[in-house]
């Protein structure tokens, strides 16, 4: 990504830019619907409404417009040179991305929890979920019924995987092509609003994973309207780059963010792969997004998924935080011993864990030992000393790190990872002041995997299946079986089994998560979200994490070795506080078997 200046005036805007005419179909206050198109490929533009074509009137600069006496629920399709062309600005595509759009009244829903103002990042405990597999039904309505369970667990923010309309009947959502249209198989727009409204009633913020770095290969009609949406100046892993210097592309992105936050009342966005949002404009698109989102009023947050470890995304571009892969990778190597693929760049073990906790992330300018193309150059990262704890989003599972494996197995599915070791890692995650993220079902060590799945048709579907087998050839774990992403059975495997959560080891793990999240919320030291009093180190294979505030002291000990350890005989560089506040396996005393963690504390 070209990191253009993050300060200074915005690009010169024309009168047309200032008015920012909204494209697509929008209801008018006095009645009727305004249909509006921008195209550079033709001057023959019409809109087909309820099967009848209506020529649209040129407005100059490639804009075409027509007002018709129709309302919400009307079906329409644009015609370019007489060719039916779906609307990429559609607010709803009930028949899929290749079909007619529906005129939608985004203000018809009656909101119940109008006093909700959002949560600061320091109060967020994220729960990432995929609507289609979170429940057996795979709908917004079904997800709404589970909100009391999440609130009781102690999470405070749910993060929905992408909802922008994508092709087929199932998928992760990262190949979206109609960013304004919520994916129809999950439900109608008002069902999504009801989910968000109900979440706010339970004290839960709601975030959306937004993909602004590329469009999917199937159903992307933007180029039919104008090739100027894209550029050959930049390339992404998915093809030509988006041209954020083109005012219409820039408005498509910024207005889309405003719609989700303003009209659907999401509390924030997680921006997918921001390293691929390459922009040579005077003001980078990320800075403009941050400025506009933060100007909406209330608390609205922007988080970046970005592997480059660049603190300026927060300090200069004014995003609020970043997903930190380095923490996950060090935990993963510690738990599994994996050293293939990008895991070869991480050491694992107590010393490496202490380092990532102290520094925030691992790579802060060191030479990246693997393929430079993966991280943009020989050096990766910069020091993160200026970032607060809340700006680091830490996780031990997420959709990528589970799904980008041959069979989508979770780390606790591996025979070489005892559940005690997984529960110890969970204890570390939820007692650090950094912002934690859980992946659906993690809290009860779910048996369901999360493999990659899609529903592309014809040759594209075959290419996806073949590409999946090649994509992860660096990983030994992909040498055998690879689930076919196109198979319906692969999708069904990912659906959570909610009945198991109160049984056996699942129930034991769930109880630990509830206890940890209660402590995180109520404990006078753990609820402080600062790094100034946080230090980590190790004695042999035992990691220690010490957090000292004006309220007292907390010490976490986690035994990542194979031999048992006596916490009192470690020879730590400080005296252990008492009493024991929590043991990850519910044991008495301070003896730590393999994988076990203990939290001790004293108040000031």
XYZ file of C-alpha atoms in Angstrom:
604
model
C 0.000 0.000 0.000
C 1.261 3.453 -0.853
C 1.171 5.362 2.411
C 0.304 8.834 1.165
C 0.218 11.810 3.544
C -2.311 11.486 6.313
C -2.664 15.188 6.975
C -3.527 18.246 4.973
C -6.519 19.275 2.916
C -8.745 16.795 1.168
C -8.531 16.579 -2.633
C -10.128 19.467 -4.491
C -13.838 18.695 -4.797
C -16.062 19.843 -7.621
C -19.624 21.063 -7.097
C -20.764 17.664 -8.279
C -18.561 15.985 -5.664
C -19.890 18.268 -2.941
C -23.474 17.303 -3.781
C -22.413 13.639 -3.892
C -25.470 12.386 -5.779
C -26.367 8.939 -4.534
C -26.415 6.303 -7.233
C -28.913 3.479 -7.453
C -32.534 3.839 -6.349
C -33.587 6.082 -3.472
C -36.996 7.015 -2.139
C -37.859 10.722 -2.221
C -39.381 12.499 0.800
C -42.418 13.622 -1.174
C -43.015 10.228 -2.764
C -41.631 8.384 -5.723
C -38.173 6.968 -6.339
C -35.139 8.574 -7.958
C -33.112 6.198 -10.118
C -29.587 7.414 -10.816
C -26.690 5.937 -12.809
C -23.149 7.033 -13.560
C -21.552 5.450 -16.610
C -18.739 6.182 -19.029
C -19.473 3.262 -21.349
C -22.716 4.387 -23.025
C -25.228 7.197 -23.428
C -28.130 4.773 -23.887
C -29.337 4.231 -20.332
C -32.747 3.095 -19.117
C -34.287 1.551 -16.033
C -36.619 -1.431 -16.260
C -39.235 -1.182 -13.535
C -41.673 -4.034 -12.994
C -40.759 -5.298 -16.455
C -41.228 -1.974 -18.299
C -38.224 0.025 -19.618
C -38.004 3.794 -19.036
C -35.284 5.925 -20.725
C -33.186 7.909 -18.242
C -32.260 11.566 -18.705
C -28.620 12.662 -19.037
C -27.464 15.130 -16.376
C -23.921 15.641 -17.659
C -20.612 14.135 -16.516
C -21.935 10.642 -17.193
C -24.892 10.928 -14.810
C -28.379 9.743 -15.797
C -31.491 10.211 -13.715
C -35.189 9.454 -13.685
C -37.926 9.895 -11.069
C -40.848 7.464 -11.190
C -43.983 7.280 -9.016
C -43.069 3.955 -7.409
C -42.214 3.056 -3.833
C -40.552 0.516 -1.572
C -40.758 -3.049 -2.817
C -40.470 -2.078 -6.483
C -38.205 -4.351 -8.543
C -35.863 -2.776 -11.083
C -32.856 -3.360 -13.332
C -30.791 -0.905 -15.357
C -30.335 -1.237 -19.129
C -27.022 -0.197 -20.701
C -27.347 -0.158 -24.493
C -30.408 -2.300 -23.928
C -28.465 -4.933 -21.966
C -29.975 -5.778 -18.543
C -27.331 -4.870 -15.960
C -27.832 -5.317 -12.198
C -27.354 -2.282 -9.973
C -24.048 -2.440 -8.010
C -25.533 0.199 -5.661
C -28.667 -1.857 -4.948
C -29.899 -1.741 -1.358
C -31.272 -5.280 -1.629
C -30.947 -8.096 -4.183
C -33.613 -10.626 -3.170
C -32.884 -12.929 -6.127
C -29.105 -12.762 -5.949
C -26.359 -10.643 -7.455
C -27.397 -11.326 -11.068
C -31.043 -10.422 -10.536
C -33.319 -7.456 -10.098
C -32.862 -5.054 -7.213
C -35.547 -3.980 -4.785
C -36.266 -0.401 -3.757
C -35.812 -0.279 0.027
C -36.871 2.259 2.638
C -33.952 2.292 5.061
C -35.957 4.429 7.483
C -39.056 2.247 7.790
C -37.755 0.155 10.695
C -38.849 1.426 14.133
C -35.814 1.352 16.416
C -36.420 0.374 20.042
C -33.095 1.128 21.723
C -32.536 4.696 20.585
C -30.381 5.709 23.561
C -27.520 3.374 22.614
C -24.305 5.300 21.964
C -21.760 2.544 21.413
C -18.787 1.269 23.389
C -15.203 2.513 23.592
C -12.702 0.013 22.256
C -11.301 -0.575 25.747
C -14.647 -2.089 26.769
C -14.949 -4.396 23.769
C -14.614 -8.157 23.945
C -15.250 -9.202 20.357
C -17.132 -12.312 19.276
C -16.670 -12.980 15.563
C -19.493 -14.913 13.953
C -20.602 -16.094 10.530
C -24.365 -15.677 10.235
C -24.802 -18.712 7.990
C -23.137 -21.186 10.366
C -23.700 -19.575 13.767
C -27.080 -21.293 14.035
C -28.678 -24.264 12.234
C -31.035 -21.861 10.417
C -28.250 -19.493 9.377
C -30.351 -16.309 9.507
C -30.383 -12.936 11.239
C -33.533 -13.927 13.119
C -31.951 -17.120 14.448
C -28.798 -15.239 15.471
C -30.985 -12.748 17.341
C -32.315 -15.568 19.509
C -28.755 -16.383 20.649
C -27.935 -12.866 21.822
C -28.904 -13.560 25.476
C -26.355 -16.412 25.480
C -23.598 -14.077 24.280
C -24.513 -11.385 26.788
C -24.485 -13.962 29.606
C -21.099 -15.212 28.429
C -19.638 -11.756 28.970
C -18.684 -10.672 25.470
C -19.581 -7.071 24.702
C -19.331 -6.775 20.909
C -20.303 -9.124 18.107
C -18.503 -8.875 14.782
C -20.360 -10.183 11.744
C -18.373 -11.615 8.870
C -19.069 -9.762 5.579
C -22.685 -9.252 4.553
C -22.320 -7.455 1.213
C -24.200 -9.527 -1.368
C -22.112 -12.301 -2.910
C -22.986 -15.067 -5.393
C -24.494 -18.406 -4.515
C -26.245 -19.830 -1.480
C -23.292 -19.966 0.907
C -19.868 -18.449 1.403
C -17.606 -16.564 3.767
C -18.589 -13.228 2.226
C -15.183 -11.942 1.121
C -16.169 -12.132 -2.555
C -18.958 -9.566 -2.220
C -19.964 -7.531 -5.276
C -22.869 -5.352 -4.083
C -21.624 -3.559 -0.974
C -24.949 -1.829 -0.155
C -27.111 -4.966 -0.316
C -27.143 -7.295 2.713
C -26.866 -10.932 1.623
C -30.441 -12.081 0.958
C -30.247 -15.730 2.196
C -29.620 -14.409 5.735
C -32.818 -12.354 5.720
C -34.182 -8.968 4.738
C -32.614 -5.595 5.630
C -35.154 -5.057 8.410
C -34.160 -8.424 9.912
C -30.568 -7.229 10.091
C -31.695 -3.986 11.717
C -33.707 -5.983 14.247
C -30.620 -8.061 15.097
C -28.549 -4.928 15.721
C -31.366 -3.289 17.692
C -31.789 -6.364 19.899
C -28.029 -6.585 20.453
C -27.999 -2.991 21.703
C -30.811 -3.906 24.069
C -28.557 -6.600 25.532
C -25.658 -4.159 25.878
C -23.810 -5.589 22.886
C -22.125 -3.446 20.263
C -22.275 -4.769 16.686
C -19.437 -4.538 14.160
C -19.328 -5.458 10.485
C -16.430 -6.906 8.527
C -16.237 -4.611 5.478
C -14.280 -5.529 2.341
C -13.090 -2.343 0.612
C -9.975 -3.752 -1.068
C -11.520 -5.752 -3.930
C -14.729 -7.058 -5.447
C -15.510 -10.700 -6.096
C -15.101 -12.286 -9.547
C -18.748 -13.277 -10.038
C -21.452 -10.609 -10.271
C -19.209 -7.540 -10.241
C -20.937 -5.189 -12.681
C -19.044 -1.996 -11.854
C -16.828 -2.282 -14.944
C -19.923 -2.477 -17.148
C -20.767 1.018 -15.934
C -17.212 2.366 -16.022
C -13.713 0.858 -16.101
C -12.589 3.947 -14.155
C -13.603 2.264 -10.895
C -10.434 0.165 -11.229
C -6.787 0.875 -12.006
C -3.720 -0.910 -13.297
C -1.515 1.322 -11.120
C -2.001 -1.151 -8.279
C -2.689 -4.842 -8.091
C -4.114 -6.966 -5.327
C -4.028 -10.746 -4.850
C -7.529 -10.719 -6.349
C -6.812 -8.676 -9.493
C -6.735 -5.012 -10.469
C -6.730 -2.472 -7.677
C -9.627 -0.202 -6.805
C -8.988 3.371 -7.922
C -9.686 5.364 -4.776
C -8.589 8.516 -6.624
C -11.689 8.182 -8.812
C -14.379 10.251 -7.012
C -17.158 7.740 -7.697
C -15.172 4.823 -6.290
C -14.150 6.919 -3.312
C -17.779 7.891 -2.647
C -18.899 4.301 -3.101
C -16.631 3.320 -0.205
C -17.173 6.258 2.138
C -20.935 6.423 1.641
C -21.170 2.673 2.135
C -19.428 2.982 5.504
C -21.797 5.782 6.459
C -24.819 3.675 5.463
C -23.849 0.751 7.677
C -23.136 3.015 10.649
C -25.888 5.588 10.153
C -28.830 3.634 8.708
C -28.178 0.138 10.086
C -26.617 1.512 13.294
C -23.567 -0.718 13.342
C -21.073 0.447 15.958
C -17.971 0.010 13.854
C -16.263 -1.687 10.955
C -13.427 -4.162 10.702
C -11.635 -3.287 7.462
C -10.430 -6.358 5.621
C -6.771 -6.550 4.488
C -6.037 -2.823 4.561
C -2.532 -3.458 3.217
C -4.277 -4.002 -0.136
C -6.106 -0.651 -0.017
C -3.425 1.047 -2.086
C -4.032 4.743 -2.634
C -1.910 7.534 -4.088
C -4.452 10.285 -3.391
C -3.388 13.388 -1.412
C -5.425 12.022 1.515
C -5.392 8.267 1.887
C -8.785 6.584 1.731
C -8.233 5.115 5.210
C -7.723 8.558 6.730
C -10.825 9.881 4.998
C -12.830 6.895 6.213
C -11.644 7.457 9.770
C -12.435 11.175 9.665
C -15.934 10.624 8.290
C -16.770 7.739 10.598
C -15.633 9.581 13.711
C -17.645 12.642 12.658
C -20.931 10.712 12.732
C -21.474 11.256 16.449
C -21.664 8.649 19.191
C -18.912 6.054 19.381
C -18.028 4.535 16.018
C -14.827 2.544 15.617
C -12.650 1.400 12.731
C -10.334 -1.592 13.031
C -7.780 -2.722 10.465
C -6.765 -6.200 9.514
C -3.190 -5.446 8.489
C -0.164 -7.712 8.835
C 2.437 -4.955 8.384
C 2.574 -3.862 12.060
C 2.364 -0.143 11.235
C 1.433 2.005 14.251
C 0.699 4.995 11.996
C -2.555 3.338 11.002
C -3.680 4.430 14.477
C -1.448 7.405 15.245
C -1.665 9.168 11.855
C -4.555 7.602 9.969
C -6.730 7.638 13.089
C -8.055 4.107 12.898
C -8.846 2.821 16.364
C -7.046 -0.502 16.420
C -5.591 -3.436 14.503
C -5.830 -7.191 14.434
C -2.422 -8.510 15.543
C -1.449 -11.710 13.773
C 1.870 -11.937 15.617
C 0.217 -12.765 18.931
C -1.829 -15.545 17.355
C 1.192 -16.976 15.573
C 3.330 -17.126 18.710
C 0.498 -18.801 20.621
C -0.118 -21.227 17.752
C 3.535 -22.246 17.541
C 3.604 -22.641 21.315
C 0.548 -24.892 21.318
C 1.309 -26.987 18.250
C 4.977 -26.714 17.364
C 3.950 -25.820 13.796
C 6.846 -24.356 11.827
C 5.629 -24.546 8.234
C 4.410 -21.628 6.121
C 4.541 -18.284 7.887
C 4.829 -20.024 11.262
C 8.510 -20.532 10.411
C 9.013 -16.837 11.197
C 7.925 -17.333 14.835
C 9.615 -19.103 17.739
C 6.852 -20.032 20.160
C 7.466 -20.864 23.810
C 7.431 -18.832 26.993
C 10.213 -16.434 25.985
C 8.583 -15.592 22.643
C 5.206 -15.079 24.305
C 6.745 -12.703 26.835
C 8.329 -10.729 24.018
C 5.126 -10.274 22.009
C 3.251 -9.167 25.131
C 5.952 -6.657 26.090
C 6.356 -5.248 22.579
C 2.737 -5.508 21.403
C 3.799 -7.465 18.332
C 6.928 -9.321 17.222
C 8.134 -7.654 14.047
C 9.010 -3.989 14.580
C 11.589 -3.487 11.825
C 13.414 -6.824 11.785
C 14.109 -8.632 8.539
C 11.184 -10.824 7.544
C 12.784 -14.224 6.922
C 10.262 -15.523 4.412
C 8.969 -14.368 1.020
C 9.213 -10.564 0.896
C 6.078 -10.423 -1.254
C 4.044 -11.552 1.733
C 4.875 -8.458 3.729
C 5.975 -5.835 1.219
C 9.720 -5.742 1.815
C 12.722 -7.147 3.637
C 11.837 -5.394 6.904
C 8.484 -5.757 8.576
C 6.856 -3.489 11.135
C 7.737 -0.578 13.399
C 7.835 -0.239 17.195
C 4.420 -0.018 18.799
C 5.458 1.871 21.924
C 2.987 4.679 21.227
C -0.094 2.466 21.038
C -2.409 1.813 23.946
C -3.352 -1.720 24.944
C -6.859 -1.435 23.528
C -5.535 -0.786 20.011
C -4.120 -4.333 19.835
C -6.831 -6.856 18.955
C -5.517 -10.237 20.122
C -6.972 -13.655 19.321
C -6.127 -17.350 19.435
C -8.772 -18.226 16.816
C -10.466 -16.330 13.995
C -12.098 -17.242 10.689
C -8.805 -17.058 8.763
C -6.626 -18.979 11.166
C -9.179 -21.767 11.458
C -10.618 -21.724 7.955
C -7.346 -21.515 6.084
C -6.523 -25.106 6.900
C -7.234 -28.268 4.925
C -10.238 -29.325 6.974
C -10.871 -26.138 8.951
C -9.811 -27.756 12.200
C -9.547 -25.629 15.313
C -6.401 -25.763 17.398
C -8.123 -27.722 20.177
C -9.078 -30.415 17.636
C -5.444 -31.462 17.286
C -4.371 -34.504 19.294
C -1.093 -32.790 20.180
C -2.946 -29.929 21.892
C -4.529 -31.063 25.177
C -7.593 -29.104 26.220
C -5.713 -27.942 29.305
C -3.200 -26.229 27.009
C -6.008 -24.587 25.028
C -7.676 -23.422 28.234
C -4.344 -22.018 29.444
C -4.027 -20.015 26.224
C -7.595 -18.790 26.716
C -6.694 -17.625 30.218
C -3.761 -15.651 28.869
C -5.889 -14.035 26.147
C -8.635 -12.857 28.468
C -6.431 -11.567 31.301
C -4.296 -9.276 29.139
C -5.340 -5.614 28.808
C -5.303 -5.884 25.011
C -8.668 -6.167 23.238
C -9.598 -9.858 22.892
C -11.503 -11.468 20.040
C -13.203 -14.858 20.198
C -14.371 -16.892 17.218
C -17.818 -18.494 17.344
C -17.854 -21.623 19.482
C -14.357 -21.065 20.824
C -15.804 -20.479 24.276
C -16.929 -24.087 24.572
C -14.165 -25.703 22.477
C -16.709 -26.391 19.747
C -16.473 -29.642 17.833
C -17.503 -27.924 14.587
C -14.639 -27.038 12.243
C -14.765 -23.937 10.065
C -13.540 -24.944 6.630
C -13.544 -22.606 3.654
C -16.776 -22.951 1.651
C -18.279 -21.273 -1.411
C -21.004 -21.726 -4.000
C -19.592 -20.632 -7.352
C -21.049 -22.171 -10.476
C -19.477 -23.641 -13.609
C -15.819 -23.192 -14.381
C -15.272 -20.688 -11.556
C -16.412 -23.226 -8.987
C -14.002 -25.809 -10.371
C -11.161 -23.292 -10.310
C -11.918 -22.462 -6.676
C -11.718 -26.138 -5.717
C -8.456 -26.643 -7.599
C -6.966 -23.403 -6.298
C -7.759 -24.383 -2.739
C -5.553 -27.443 -3.077
C -2.654 -25.380 -4.410
C -2.986 -22.308 -2.210
C -1.499 -23.717 0.959
C 1.149 -26.008 -0.489
C 3.676 -24.509 1.960
C 1.819 -26.114 4.861
C 2.437 -29.728 5.732
C -1.095 -29.928 7.079
C -2.430 -29.536 3.558
C -0.532 -32.535 2.164
C -3.458 -34.899 2.631
C -7.196 -34.351 2.544
C -8.504 -30.925 1.514
C -12.233 -30.403 1.896
C -13.897 -29.324 -1.342
C -15.122 -25.757 -0.691
C -17.862 -26.195 -3.287
C -19.496 -29.152 -1.570
C -22.660 -28.509 0.428
C -21.361 -30.925 3.077
C -18.336 -28.697 3.714
C -20.670 -25.829 4.592
C -22.827 -28.028 6.820
C -19.766 -29.168 8.796
C -19.186 -25.568 9.918
C -22.547 -25.164 11.661
C -22.208 -24.944 15.428
C -23.709 -27.665 17.623
C -25.238 -25.621 20.420
C -26.489 -28.728 22.235
C -22.958 -29.786 23.152
C -21.991 -26.643 25.025
C -23.330 -27.801 28.398
C -21.741 -31.262 28.195
C -18.447 -32.653 29.480
C -15.290 -30.799 28.480
C -17.335 -28.330 26.448
C -19.173 -27.268 29.603
C -15.923 -27.096 31.552
C -14.367 -24.821 28.931
C -17.490 -22.647 28.779
C -17.453 -22.231 32.567
C -13.826 -21.054 32.402
C -14.663 -18.481 29.716
C -17.567 -17.170 31.768
C -15.355 -16.864 34.851
C -12.584 -15.148 32.902
C -14.903 -12.647 31.282
C -16.516 -11.907 34.635
C -13.082 -11.237 36.136
C -12.088 -9.104 33.140
C -15.154 -6.951 33.681
C -15.193 -6.757 37.494
C -11.613 -7.229 38.728
C -10.133 -3.852 39.817
C -6.797 -4.550 38.090
C -7.847 -6.547 35.023
C -10.380 -3.933 33.994
C -7.599 -1.369 33.537
C -6.653 -1.214 29.837
C -3.126 0.131 29.934
C 0.330 -1.221 29.129
C 2.344 0.985 31.468
C 2.218 -1.469 34.374
C 2.316 -4.610 32.239
C 5.446 -6.756 32.120
C 6.038 -10.319 30.981
C 8.912 -12.749 31.306
C 9.598 -16.407 31.790
C 11.319 -18.935 33.990
C 12.057 -21.937 31.829
C 8.804 -23.007 30.228
C 6.611 -20.972 32.560
C 5.392 -17.630 31.230
C 4.689 -14.948 33.777
C 2.650 -11.802 33.112
C 2.576 -9.151 35.818
C 0.095 -6.262 35.751
C 0.437 -3.571 38.416
C -1.951 -0.640 38.768
C -3.004 1.718 41.556
C -5.684 -0.850 42.407
C -3.288 -3.704 43.037
C -1.300 -6.451 41.349
C -2.197 -9.466 39.236
C 0.196 -12.195 38.105
C -0.586 -14.862 35.543
C 1.580 -17.985 35.337
C 1.162 -20.338 32.374
C 3.107 -23.565 32.075
C 3.699 -24.192 28.349
C 6.227 -26.954 28.972
C 5.711 -30.699 29.267
C 6.836 -31.017 32.883
C 4.838 -29.939 35.920
C 5.969 -26.798 37.739
C 5.490 -25.500 41.265
C 4.681 -21.803 41.071
C 6.150 -21.148 44.500
C 9.510 -22.697 43.548
C 10.076 -20.880 40.256
C 12.461 -18.241 41.565
C 10.554 -15.315 40.039
C 12.122 -11.823 40.070
C 9.291 -10.630 42.344
C 7.211 -11.975 45.201
C 4.002 -13.730 44.235
C 0.826 -12.028 45.423
C -1.901 -14.008 47.102
C -4.528 -15.395 46.910
C -5.206 -17.565 43.848
C -8.018 -15.894 41.925
C -8.431 -18.512 39.215
C -6.893 -21.770 38.036
C -7.582 -22.701 34.430
C -8.332 -26.310 35.415
C -10.115 -25.480 38.653
C -7.402 -27.017 40.809
C -6.407 -25.967 44.318
C -2.922 -24.672 45.038
C -0.234 -23.465 42.656
C 1.044 -26.624 41.055
C 0.856 -26.304 37.283
C 0.638 -29.360 35.093
C 1.299 -29.053 31.373
C -0.764 -26.259 29.820
C -2.286 -25.031 33.060
C -2.463 -21.378 34.088
C -3.062 -19.681 37.403
C -4.006 -16.090 38.177
C -2.936 -14.601 41.503
C -3.581 -11.173 42.896
C -3.550 -8.730 45.758
C -5.330 -5.409 46.036
C -3.689 -2.148 46.997
